[in-house]
Amino acid sequence: MKRRAMTDCAKAEKAQSIVGAAYDLYKEQPFEAIKMTDIAKTAGVSKGTLFLYYKTKESLFMEIMFQEYEKRFARFEDMLLPLKSMTLESFKTLFLNEMESILDQDSVFVRLLAIKSAVLEKNVDYETMIKVTAGLFSILEKIVQLLTCRLPVLSAASYYELLQAQNAIIIGYSHATSLPSAMYQVLDDHKLDRYRVNFKKHALLAMDYYLSGLLERSRPGS
């Protein structure tokens, strides 16, 4: 008896169940500790089936990261839609508040963002890279359109640069606080607290400095 082909809806559900399984594992374990066999077992599929949907572990986690971006910018969109216009000051407050809401160093989003360039993009198939890149650009384009409509004193190019700077700040401070335990022991033993980095506090401070400079240059007459 011939096996009936899966519908597109069934395929999408299967793919999402695999993503959900990998997501749950990543909440508890580092990326390098998770094996594709672990993901297949958690998702209740064979390893062969898993590789039909995701050619590499990196491709699967790029999909997870993209979905995290979708959720994050959907929330940002919900913050922007009720607003008809913004001042420079109100935009700065809103932008920093949105950033603060995602700055959990142990969150799936921040942890994936920290390994995106160094790990995930090193072994991603072309189709996944196209999907993620095109999808992310589409999401950002929508956010930038909303921002330029509400605060046109800043150009679309400025908003894109601002979002890129934010990404870089989050990644940079995530790395700066991911020190080996021996380094933290040295800081404690020698009372070198001034060298200790607070991920959330210092990332927001750096973003505040960047925004202050950008907005000052954007004021009429500057």
Short mmCIF file of C-alpha atoms in Angstrom, two decimals:
data_model
loop_
_atom_site.label_atom_id
_atom_site.label_comp_id
_atom_site.label_asym_id
_atom_site.label_seq_id
_atom_site.Cartn_x
_atom_site.Cartn_y
_atom_site.Cartn_z
CA MET A 1 0.00 0.00 0.00
CA LYS A 2 1.46 3.36 -1.06
CA ARG A 3 2.13 5.79 1.78
CA ARG A 4 0.21 9.05 1.46
CA ALA A 5 2.43 12.11 1.00
CA MET A 6 2.46 14.59 3.88
CA THR A 7 0.58 17.83 3.35
CA ASP A 8 2.40 21.16 3.58
CA CYS A 9 0.58 21.80 6.86
CA ALA A 10 1.74 18.47 8.29
CA LYS A 11 5.31 19.17 7.19
CA ALA A 12 5.22 22.59 8.84
CA GLU A 13 3.91 21.04 12.07
CA LYS A 14 6.65 18.42 12.01
CA ALA A 15 9.32 21.05 11.44
CA GLN A 16 7.96 23.15 14.29
CA SER A 17 7.92 20.14 16.63
CA ILE A 18 11.63 19.65 15.86
CA VAL A 19 12.30 23.35 16.50
CA GLY A 20 10.40 23.11 19.79
CA ALA A 21 12.41 20.09 20.89
CA ALA A 22 15.73 21.83 20.12
CA TYR A 23 14.53 24.99 21.86
CA ASP A 24 13.67 23.07 25.03
CA LEU A 25 17.07 21.35 25.04
CA TYR A 26 18.88 24.65 24.50
CA LYS A 27 17.17 26.23 27.50
CA GLU A 28 18.97 23.69 29.68
CA GLN A 29 22.22 22.94 27.82
CA PRO A 30 24.93 24.77 25.84
CA PHE A 31 24.90 24.47 22.06
CA GLU A 32 27.98 22.26 21.90
CA ALA A 33 26.49 19.72 24.32
CA ILE A 34 23.38 19.10 22.21
CA LYS A 35 23.54 16.34 19.57
CA MET A 36 21.20 15.85 16.66
CA THR A 37 20.34 12.43 18.10
CA ASP A 38 19.19 14.17 21.31
CA ILE A 39 16.96 16.48 19.30
CA ALA A 40 15.49 13.62 17.26
CA LYS A 41 14.74 11.63 20.43
CA THR A 42 13.11 14.63 22.14
CA ALA A 43 11.04 15.41 19.04
CA GLY A 44 10.02 11.77 18.64
CA VAL A 45 11.39 11.43 15.10
CA SER A 46 14.12 9.36 13.51
CA LYS A 47 17.51 10.90 12.87
CA GLY A 48 16.90 10.44 9.14
CA THR A 49 13.66 12.41 9.37
CA LEU A 50 15.42 15.15 11.34
CA PHE A 51 18.04 15.60 8.61
CA LEU A 52 15.31 15.79 5.96
CA TYR A 53 14.11 18.96 7.64
CA TYR A 54 17.40 20.41 8.87
CA LYS A 55 20.66 19.49 7.17
CA THR A 56 22.85 20.64 10.07
CA LYS A 57 22.46 21.50 13.74
CA GLU A 58 23.50 25.04 12.90
CA SER A 59 20.70 25.37 10.34
CA LEU A 60 18.17 24.22 12.92
CA PHE A 61 19.37 26.73 15.49
CA MET A 62 19.42 29.51 12.89
CA GLU A 63 15.72 28.76 12.41
CA ILE A 64 15.19 29.04 16.16
CA MET A 65 17.05 32.35 16.23
CA PHE A 66 14.92 33.67 13.36
CA GLN A 67 11.74 32.75 15.23
CA GLU A 68 13.10 34.53 18.31
CA TYR A 69 13.66 37.63 16.16
CA GLU A 70 10.07 37.34 14.90
CA LYS A 71 8.71 37.24 18.44
CA ARG A 72 10.94 40.06 19.59
CA PHE A 73 10.01 42.44 16.76
CA ALA A 74 6.32 41.51 16.96
CA ARG A 75 6.41 42.86 20.52
CA PHE A 76 8.28 45.96 19.33
CA GLU A 77 5.65 46.48 16.64
CA ASP A 78 2.92 46.26 19.29
CA MET A 79 4.70 49.05 21.18
CA LEU A 80 4.87 51.26 18.08
CA LEU A 81 1.44 50.78 16.50
CA PRO A 82 -0.58 52.78 19.08
CA LEU A 83 1.74 55.78 18.63
CA LYS A 84 0.98 58.38 15.98
CA SER A 85 4.20 60.31 16.49
CA MET A 86 7.21 60.49 18.80
CA THR A 87 9.63 63.10 20.03
CA LEU A 88 13.35 62.34 20.12
CA GLU A 89 13.12 61.92 23.90
CA SER A 90 10.11 59.60 23.83
CA PHE A 91 11.74 57.50 21.10
CA LYS A 92 14.90 57.13 23.18
CA THR A 93 12.86 56.00 26.20
CA LEU A 94 10.84 53.52 24.12
CA PHE A 95 13.94 52.10 22.40
CA LEU A 96 15.80 51.59 25.67
CA ASN A 97 12.74 50.04 27.33
CA GLU A 98 12.33 47.57 24.46
CA MET A 99 16.02 46.69 24.65
CA GLU A 100 15.87 46.24 28.41
CA SER A 101 13.01 43.75 27.98
CA ILE A 102 15.23 41.39 25.93
CA LEU A 103 18.45 41.69 27.94
CA ASP A 104 18.37 38.39 29.76
CA GLN A 105 21.83 36.90 29.27
CA ASP A 106 20.50 33.38 29.86
CA SER A 107 17.65 33.71 27.36
CA VAL A 108 17.60 31.61 24.20
CA PHE A 109 17.61 34.76 22.05
CA VAL A 110 20.68 36.40 23.60
CA ARG A 111 22.64 33.15 23.76
CA LEU A 112 21.95 32.41 20.09
CA LEU A 113 22.78 35.96 19.08
CA ALA A 114 26.15 35.59 20.83
CA ILE A 115 27.09 32.54 18.71
CA LYS A 116 25.43 33.57 15.43
CA SER A 117 28.52 34.72 13.54
CA ALA A 118 31.18 32.59 15.21
CA VAL A 119 29.27 29.29 15.24
CA LEU A 120 25.90 29.14 13.51
CA GLU A 121 26.77 30.84 10.24
CA LYS A 122 29.83 28.61 9.77
CA ASN A 123 27.79 25.53 8.88
CA VAL A 124 24.42 26.67 7.53
CA ASP A 125 23.02 25.43 4.25
CA TYR A 126 22.30 27.98 1.53
CA GLU A 127 18.52 27.60 1.64
CA THR A 128 18.37 28.29 5.37
CA MET A 129 20.69 31.27 5.05
CA ILE A 130 18.50 32.75 2.30
CA LYS A 131 15.33 32.19 4.32
CA VAL A 132 16.73 33.72 7.51
CA THR A 133 18.43 36.66 5.82
CA ALA A 134 15.45 37.55 3.63
CA GLY A 135 13.01 37.00 6.48
CA LEU A 136 14.98 39.12 8.92
CA PHE A 137 15.37 41.95 6.40
CA SER A 138 11.60 41.90 5.81
CA ILE A 139 10.93 42.16 9.56
CA LEU A 140 13.44 44.98 10.01
CA GLU A 141 12.06 46.85 7.00
CA LYS A 142 8.61 46.86 8.60
CA ILE A 143 9.96 48.12 11.92
CA VAL A 144 11.99 50.85 10.20
CA GLN A 145 8.93 51.96 8.22
CA LEU A 146 6.95 52.28 11.46
CA LEU A 147 9.76 54.27 13.07
CA THR A 148 10.26 56.67 10.14
CA CYS A 149 6.52 57.37 10.02
CA ARG A 150 6.47 58.28 13.71
CA LEU A 151 9.81 60.08 13.91
CA PRO A 152 10.79 61.21 10.39
CA VAL A 153 13.59 63.44 11.66
CA LEU A 154 15.72 60.27 11.59
CA SER A 155 16.30 58.64 8.20
CA ALA A 156 15.66 54.97 7.43
CA ALA A 157 19.44 54.55 7.10
CA SER A 158 19.89 55.90 10.66
CA TYR A 159 17.38 53.41 12.03
CA TYR A 160 19.09 50.48 10.29
CA GLU A 161 22.45 51.62 11.66
CA LEU A 162 20.92 51.99 15.12
CA LEU A 163 19.56 48.44 15.07
CA GLN A 164 22.92 47.11 13.85
CA ALA A 165 24.70 48.98 16.65
CA GLN A 166 22.26 47.52 19.16
CA ASN A 167 23.01 44.02 17.89
CA ALA A 168 26.74 44.65 18.19
CA ILE A 169 26.39 46.01 21.74
CA ILE A 170 24.38 42.99 22.90
CA ILE A 171 26.86 40.56 21.35
CA GLY A 172 29.86 42.45 22.67
CA TYR A 173 28.69 42.60 26.27
CA SER A 174 27.48 39.02 26.14
CA HIS A 175 31.04 37.97 25.28
CA ALA A 176 32.53 40.36 27.86
CA THR A 177 30.56 38.69 30.64
CA SER A 178 31.14 35.11 29.46
CA LEU A 179 34.42 34.77 31.32
CA PRO A 180 35.89 31.49 32.56
CA SER A 181 35.32 30.75 36.25
CA ALA A 182 39.06 31.20 36.95
CA MET A 183 38.83 34.82 35.80
CA TYR A 184 35.91 35.53 38.11
CA GLN A 185 37.89 33.93 40.94
CA VAL A 186 40.77 36.32 40.27
CA LEU A 187 38.40 39.30 40.29
CA ASP A 188 36.96 38.16 43.61
CA ASP A 189 40.28 37.30 45.27
CA HIS A 190 41.91 40.60 44.33
CA LYS A 191 38.80 42.75 44.79
CA LEU A 192 38.86 43.95 41.17
CA ASP A 193 35.17 44.81 41.04
CA ARG A 194 35.80 47.76 38.75
CA TYR A 195 36.66 45.27 35.99
CA ARG A 196 33.50 43.22 36.46
CA VAL A 197 30.97 43.74 33.65
CA ASN A 198 27.24 43.73 34.31
CA PHE A 199 25.64 42.56 31.07
CA LYS A 200 22.30 44.34 31.31
CA LYS A 201 23.53 47.51 32.99
CA HIS A 202 26.51 48.11 30.72
CA ALA A 203 24.76 47.13 27.47
CA LEU A 204 21.99 49.62 28.23
CA LEU A 205 24.53 52.28 29.20
CA ALA A 206 26.41 51.84 25.91
CA MET A 207 23.14 52.01 23.98
CA ASP A 208 22.16 55.14 25.90
CA TYR A 209 25.45 56.82 24.93
CA TYR A 210 24.98 55.84 21.29
CA LEU A 211 21.38 57.09 21.21
CA SER A 212 22.28 60.35 22.93
CA GLY A 213 24.90 61.11 20.29
CA LEU A 214 22.62 60.12 17.41
CA LEU A 215 19.68 62.17 18.66
CA GLU A 216 21.83 65.20 19.47
CA ARG A 217 23.07 65.26 15.86
CA SER A 218 19.48 64.94 14.64
CA ARG A 219 18.11 67.97 16.49
CA PRO A 220 17.15 70.94 14.29
CA GLY A 221 20.09 73.31 13.93
CA SER A 222 22.70 70.71 14.87
#
